[in-house]
PDB file of C-alpha atoms in Angstrom:
ATOM      1  CA  ALA W1487      -5.160 -15.483 -12.785  1.00 89.00           C
ATOM      2  CA  ALA W1488      -7.399 -13.663 -15.216  1.00 87.00           C
ATOM      3  CA  GLY W1489      -9.400 -12.236 -12.321  1.00 89.00           C
ATOM      4  CA  TYR W1490      -6.243 -10.871 -10.764  1.00 90.00           C
ATOM      5  CA  MET W1491      -5.331  -9.258 -14.079  1.00 87.00           C
ATOM      6  CA  CYS W1492      -8.757  -7.631 -14.322  1.00 85.00           C
ATOM      7  CA  ASP W1493      -8.184  -6.238 -10.822  1.00 85.00           C
ATOM      8  CA  ALA W1494      -4.691  -4.940 -11.822  1.00 87.00           C
ATOM      9  CA  ARG W1495      -3.042  -7.344  -9.381  1.00 84.00           C
ATOM     10  CA  LEU W1496      -0.200  -8.266 -11.684  1.00 87.00           C
ATOM     11  CA  ALA W1497       2.091 -10.015  -9.198  1.00 89.00           C
ATOM     12  CA  SER W1498      -0.787 -12.202  -8.045  1.00 88.00           C
ATOM     13  CA  ALA W1499      -1.700 -12.952 -11.660  1.00 92.00           C
ATOM     14  CA  LEU W1500       1.872 -13.911 -12.473  1.00 90.00           C
ATOM     15  CA  LEU W1501       2.016 -16.291  -9.511  1.00 88.00           C
ATOM     16  CA  ALA W1502      -1.324 -17.844 -10.475  1.00 93.00           C
ATOM     17  CA  PHE W1503      -0.349 -18.324 -14.130  1.00 94.00           C
ATOM     18  CA  ARG W1504       2.964 -19.896 -13.096  1.00 92.00           C
ATOM     19  CA  SER W1505       1.179 -22.197 -10.690  1.00 93.00           C
ATOM     20  CA  PHE W1506      -1.279 -23.237 -13.403  1.00 95.00           C
ATOM     21  CA  VAL W1507       1.483 -24.034 -15.902  1.00 95.00           C
ATOM     22  CA  ALA W1508       3.492 -25.946 -13.292  1.00 95.00           C
ATOM     23  CA  ARG W1509       0.486 -28.016 -12.292  1.00 96.00           C
ATOM     24  CA  TRP W1510      -0.993 -28.603 -15.753  1.00 97.00           C
ATOM     25  CA  PRO W1511       1.813 -28.095 -18.287  1.00 95.00           C
ATOM     26  CA  ASN W1512      -0.045 -29.978 -21.031  1.00 96.00           C
ATOM     27  CA  ASP W1513      -3.421 -28.329 -20.580  1.00 95.00           C
ATOM     28  CA  PRO W1514      -4.752 -26.736 -23.779  1.00 95.00           C
ATOM     29  CA  LEU W1515      -4.666 -23.338 -22.037  1.00 94.00           C
ATOM     30  CA  ALA W1516      -1.041 -23.717 -20.871  1.00 94.00           C
ATOM     31  CA  ASP W1517       0.476 -22.167 -24.004  1.00 95.00           C
ATOM     32  CA  GLY W1518      -1.684 -19.075 -23.586  1.00 93.00           C
ATOM     33  CA  ALA W1519      -0.700 -18.905 -19.938  1.00 94.00           C
ATOM     34  CA  ARG W1520       2.981 -19.096 -20.896  1.00 95.00           C
ATOM     35  CA  GLU W1521       2.519 -16.227 -23.358  1.00 94.00           C
ATOM     36  CA  THR W1522       0.830 -14.163 -20.665  1.00 92.00           C
ATOM     37  CA  ILE W1523       3.662 -14.948 -18.250  1.00 93.00           C
ATOM     38  CA  GLU W1524       6.162 -13.581 -20.791  1.00 94.00           C
ATOM     39  CA  LEU W1525       4.161 -10.349 -20.952  1.00 92.00           C
ATOM     40  CA  LEU W1526       3.706 -10.086 -17.195  1.00 93.00           C
ATOM     41  CA  VAL W1527       7.323 -10.566 -16.135  1.00 92.00           C
ATOM     42  CA  PRO W1528       8.633  -7.208 -17.435  1.00 92.00           C
ATOM     43  CA  ALA W1529       5.482  -5.392 -16.284  1.00 90.00           C
ATOM     44  CA  VAL W1530       5.815  -6.787 -12.760  1.00 90.00           C
ATOM     45  CA  ASP W1531       9.552  -6.059 -12.719  1.00 88.00           C
ATOM     46  CA  GLU W1532       8.793  -2.441 -13.584  1.00 87.00           C
ATOM     47  CA  LEU W1533       6.149  -2.182 -10.867  1.00 84.00           C
ATOM     48  CA  LEU W1534       8.511  -3.569  -8.253  1.00 83.00           C
ATOM     49  CA  VAL W1535      11.557  -1.473  -9.128  1.00 82.00           C
ATOM     50  CA  ASP W1536      11.212   0.668  -5.973  1.00 80.00           C
ATOM     51  CA  PHE W1537      10.010  -2.089  -3.656  1.00 82.00           C
ATOM     52  CA  PRO W1538      12.471  -3.383  -1.033  1.00 83.00           C
ATOM     53  CA  PHE W1539      11.671  -7.014  -1.841  1.00 80.00           C
ATOM     54  CA  SER W1540      14.412  -9.279  -3.090  1.00 78.00           C
ATOM     55  CA  GLY W1541      15.183 -12.878  -3.848  1.00 74.00           C
ATOM     56  CA  ASP W1542      12.759 -15.714  -4.166  1.00 74.00           C
ATOM     57  CA  GLU W1543      10.096 -14.108  -2.007  1.00 87.00           C
ATOM     58  CA  ARG W1544       9.937 -10.900  -4.050  1.00 88.00           C
ATOM     59  CA  LEU W1545       6.885 -11.925  -6.042  1.00 90.00           C
ATOM     60  CA  GLU W1546       5.133 -13.464  -3.038  1.00 91.00           C
ATOM     61  CA  LEU W1547       5.581 -10.260  -1.012  1.00 93.00           C
ATOM     62  CA  ALA W1548       4.316  -8.157  -3.916  1.00 92.00           C
ATOM     63  CA  ALA W1549       1.225 -10.358  -4.150  1.00 93.00           C
ATOM     64  CA  LEU W1550       0.706  -9.991  -0.400  1.00 95.00           C
ATOM     65  CA  HIS W1551       0.900  -6.205  -0.821  1.00 94.00           C
ATOM     66  CA  GLU W1552      -1.721  -6.429  -3.567  1.00 94.00           C
ATOM     67  CA  GLU W1553      -3.929  -8.388  -1.169  1.00 95.00           C
ATOM     68  CA  VAL W1554      -3.515  -5.660   1.460  1.00 96.00           C
ATOM     69  CA  MET W1555      -4.574  -2.966  -1.004  1.00 94.00           C
ATOM     70  CA  ALA W1556      -7.504  -5.007  -2.362  1.00 95.00           C
ATOM     71  CA  SER W1557      -8.725  -5.857   1.144  1.00 96.00           C
ATOM     72  CA  LEU W1558      -8.547  -2.224   2.212  1.00 97.00           C
ATOM     73  CA  ALA W1559     -10.418  -1.096  -0.901  1.00 94.00           C
ATOM     74  CA  ALA W1560     -13.094  -3.734  -0.244  1.00 94.00           C
ATOM     75  CA  GLY W1561     -13.445  -2.652   3.368  1.00 96.00           C
ATOM     76  CA  ASN W1562     -12.235  -5.999   4.694  1.00 97.00           C
ATOM     77  CA  LEU W1563     -10.234  -4.408   7.476  1.00 98.00           C
ATOM     78  CA  ALA W1564      -9.517  -7.587   9.420  1.00 98.00           C
ATOM     79  CA  ARG W1565      -7.950  -9.120   6.298  1.00 97.00           C
ATOM     80  CA  THR W1566      -6.062  -5.884   5.615  1.00 97.00           C
ATOM     81  CA  ILE W1567      -4.545  -5.949   9.093  1.00 98.00           C
ATOM     82  CA  GLN W1568      -3.791  -9.678   8.940  1.00 98.00           C
ATOM     83  CA  CYS W1569      -2.002  -9.473   5.570  1.00 97.00           C
ATOM     84  CA  GLY W1570      -0.409  -6.111   6.336  1.00 97.00           C
ATOM     85  CA  GLU W1571       1.110  -7.327   9.568  1.00 98.00           C
ATOM     86  CA  GLN W1572       2.389 -10.471   7.822  1.00 97.00           C
ATOM     87  CA  LEU W1573       4.016  -8.339   5.147  1.00 96.00           C
ATOM     88  CA  LEU W1574       5.452  -5.908   7.671  1.00 96.00           C
ATOM     89  CA  ALA W1575       6.974  -8.781   9.657  1.00 95.00           C
ATOM     90  CA  ARG W1576       8.782  -9.912   6.515  1.00 93.00           C
ATOM     91  CA  SER W1577       9.625  -6.448   5.175  1.00 93.00           C
ATOM     92  CA  PRO W1578       9.766  -4.119   8.203  1.00 94.00           C
ATOM     93  CA  ASP W1579      10.754  -0.993   6.254  1.00 92.00           C
ATOM     94  CA  PHE W1580       8.068  -1.185   3.564  1.00 94.00           C
ATOM     95  CA  LEU W1581       6.347   2.186   3.924  1.00 95.00           C
ATOM     96  CA  PRO W1582       3.298   1.608   1.664  1.00 94.00           C
ATOM     97  CA  VAL W1583       2.086  -1.274   3.812  1.00 96.00           C
ATOM     98  CA  MET W1584       2.575   0.854   6.916  1.00 97.00           C
ATOM     99  CA  ASN W1585       0.359   3.561   5.411  1.00 96.00           C
ATOM    100  CA  ASN W1586      -2.300   0.981   4.536  1.00 96.00           C
ATOM    101  CA  LEU W1587      -2.131  -0.504   8.020  1.00 98.00           C
ATOM    102  CA  CYS W1588      -2.580   2.982   9.498  1.00 97.00           C
ATOM    103  CA  GLU W1589      -5.851   3.355   7.669  1.00 97.00           C
ATOM    104  CA  ALA W1590      -7.086  -0.100   8.682  1.00 98.00           C
ATOM    105  CA  TYR W1591      -6.115   0.510  12.303  1.00 98.00           C
ATOM    106  CA  PHE W1592      -7.893   3.853  12.357  1.00 98.00           C
ATOM    107  CA  ARG W1593     -11.046   2.489  10.745  1.00 97.00           C
ATOM    108  CA  THR W1594     -11.185  -0.300  13.334  1.00 98.00           C
ATOM    109  CA  GLY W1595     -10.989   2.105  16.260  1.00 97.00           C
ATOM    110  CA  GLN W1596      -7.275   1.683  16.912  1.00 98.00           C
ATOM    111  CA  ALA W1597      -6.457   5.375  16.597  1.00 98.00           C
ATOM    112  CA  SER W1598      -3.340   5.278  18.768  1.00 98.00           C
ATOM    113  CA  ARG W1599      -1.863   2.441  16.670  1.00 98.00           C
ATOM    114  CA  ALA W1600      -2.673   4.391  13.487  1.00 98.00           C
ATOM    115  CA  ILE W1601      -1.014   7.526  14.846  1.00 98.00           C
ATOM    116  CA  ASP W1602       2.038   5.604  16.060  1.00 98.00           C
ATOM    117  CA  MET W1603       2.425   3.846  12.704  1.00 98.00           C
ATOM    118  CA  SER W1604       2.114   7.154  10.820  1.00 98.00           C
ATOM    119  CA  ARG W1605       4.856   8.599  12.979  1.00 98.00           C
ATOM    120  CA  ARG W1606       6.984   5.516  12.305  1.00 97.00           C
ATOM    121  CA  VAL W1607       6.666   6.156   8.569  1.00 97.00           C
ATOM    122  CA  LEU W1608       7.622   9.796   9.039  1.00 97.00           C
ATOM    123  CA  ARG W1609      10.708   8.867  11.063  1.00 97.00           C
ATOM    124  CA  GLN W1610      11.879   6.937   8.014  1.00 96.00           C
ATOM    125  CA  GLN W1611      10.679   9.409   5.387  1.00 95.00           C
ATOM    126  CA  SER W1612       9.756  12.841   6.731  1.00 95.00           C
ATOM    127  CA  ASP W1613       8.087  13.977   3.493  1.00 95.00           C
ATOM    128  CA  ASN W1614       5.892  10.901   3.010  1.00 95.00           C
ATOM    129  CA  PHE W1615       2.722  12.733   2.069  1.00 96.00           C
ATOM    130  CA  HIS W1616       0.484   9.712   2.589  1.00 96.00           C
ATOM    131  CA  ALA W1617       1.622   9.491   6.215  1.00 97.00           C
ATOM    132  CA  LEU W1618       1.402  13.267   6.671  1.00 97.00           C
ATOM    133  CA  ALA W1619      -2.138  13.362   5.282  1.00 97.00           C
ATOM    134  CA  ASN W1620      -3.230  10.371   7.333  1.00 97.00           C
ATOM    135  CA  LEU W1621      -1.662  11.746  10.501  1.00 98.00           C
ATOM    136  CA  THR W1622      -3.338  15.124   9.947  1.00 97.00           C
ATOM    137  CA  ARG W1623      -6.739  13.427   9.749  1.00 97.00           C
ATOM    138  CA  TYR W1624      -6.118  11.077  12.673  1.00 98.00           C
ATOM    139  CA  LEU W1625      -4.922  13.851  14.951  1.00 98.00           C
ATOM    140  CA  PHE W1626      -7.807  16.132  14.055  1.00 97.00           C
ATOM    141  CA  LEU W1627     -10.410  13.403  14.485  1.00 97.00           C
ATOM    142  CA  THR W1628      -8.999  12.460  17.887  1.00 97.00           C
ATOM    143  CA  GLY W1629      -9.210  16.038  19.158  1.00 97.00           C
ATOM    144  CA  GLN W1630      -5.564  16.995  18.705  1.00 97.00           C
ATOM    145  CA  GLU W1631      -6.254  19.987  16.477  1.00 96.00           C
ATOM    146  CA  ARG W1632      -3.107  22.016  17.213  1.00 96.00           C
ATOM    147  CA  GLU W1633      -0.842  19.100  16.347  1.00 97.00           C
ATOM    148  CA  ALA W1634      -2.966  18.340  13.270  1.00 97.00           C
ATOM    149  CA  LEU W1635      -2.406  21.914  12.064  1.00 96.00           C
ATOM    150  CA  ASP W1636       1.364  21.520  12.530  1.00 97.00           C
ATOM    151  CA  VAL W1637       1.408  18.312  10.506  1.00 97.00           C
ATOM    152  CA  ALA W1638      -0.787  19.942   7.847  1.00 96.00           C
ATOM    153  CA  ARG W1639       1.844  22.671   7.426  1.00 96.00           C
ATOM    154  CA  GLN W1640       4.417  19.971   6.699  1.00 96.00           C
ATOM    155  CA  LEU W1641       2.004  18.362   4.243  1.00 96.00           C
ATOM    156  CA  ARG W1642       1.559  21.631   2.363  1.00 94.00           C
ATOM    157  CA  SER W1643       5.328  21.980   1.915  1.00 94.00           C
ATOM    158  CA  VAL W1644       5.865  18.570   0.278  1.00 94.00           C
ATOM    159  CA  GLN W1645       7.244  18.804  -3.255  1.00 91.00           C
ATOM    160  CA  THR W1646       6.846  15.876  -5.641  1.00 90.00           C
ATOM    161  CA  ASP W1647       5.828  15.072  -9.193  1.00 88.00           C
ATOM    162  CA  ARG W1648       3.452  12.355  -8.028  1.00 88.00           C
ATOM    163  CA  ASP W1649      -0.134  12.938  -9.062  1.00 87.00           C
ATOM    164  CA  ASP W1650      -1.632  11.642  -5.830  1.00 88.00           C
ATOM    165  CA  LEU W1651      -0.072  14.423  -3.722  1.00 92.00           C
ATOM    166  CA  TRP W1652      -2.927  16.808  -4.548  1.00 90.00           C
ATOM    167  CA  TYR W1653      -5.535  14.240  -3.632  1.00 91.00           C
ATOM    168  CA  LYS W1654      -3.949  13.497  -0.264  1.00 94.00           C
ATOM    169  CA  GLN W1655      -3.506  17.211   0.507  1.00 94.00           C
ATOM    170  CA  CYS W1656      -7.137  17.979  -0.363  1.00 94.00           C
ATOM    171  CA  GLU W1657      -8.365  15.019   1.644  1.00 93.00           C
ATOM    172  CA  ALA W1658      -6.465  15.990   4.788  1.00 95.00           C
ATOM    173  CA  LEU W1659      -6.965  19.750   4.580  1.00 95.00           C
ATOM    174  CA  SER W1660     -10.699  19.390   4.048  1.00 95.00           C
ATOM    175  CA  PHE W1661     -10.971  17.940   7.551  1.00 94.00           C
ATOM    176  CA  LEU W1662      -9.402  21.148   8.852  1.00 94.00           C
ATOM    177  CA  GLY W1663     -11.861  23.295   6.920  1.00 92.00           C
ATOM    178  CA  ASP W1664      -9.032  24.510   4.664  1.00 86.00           C
ATOM    179  CA  ASP W1665     -10.736  24.447   1.286  1.00 78.00           C
TER     180      ASP W1665
END
């Protein structure tokens, strides 16, 4: 649980602390775990406010999403795809996992799956700048330069207050030589 917290995987930490307390309620560390649970609940609720997860599986799905992101960051692409596809089967409209799966597919040589998944995201949210940036890169790197330039124009027009927009625009446009 503490390891998950150090890795900013709050849903996973919350599940682990709850499991610990349920299994060993009288352990000397259980009171500290309960205090941490009280702190984690509102933080996790705030993180999940925009997630489409509901009911009893909400926390489990959030932890699975954390596993997808951690696996992708660690370069464990097989695990990313495995967990991502599990999550997508249970929450088929969850766009962040689709974007993460795109990257894992592309890195494992499944360019057509990555492109198709990016387009699926954009059918649901046409200004999803993660999907636009990914699709720009994928198209360019697979020799579809004209289409990549068209998608890049859409990417440039996205308006949002999110800080990661600039990063994704720079990342994608650098492939096109647009510094």
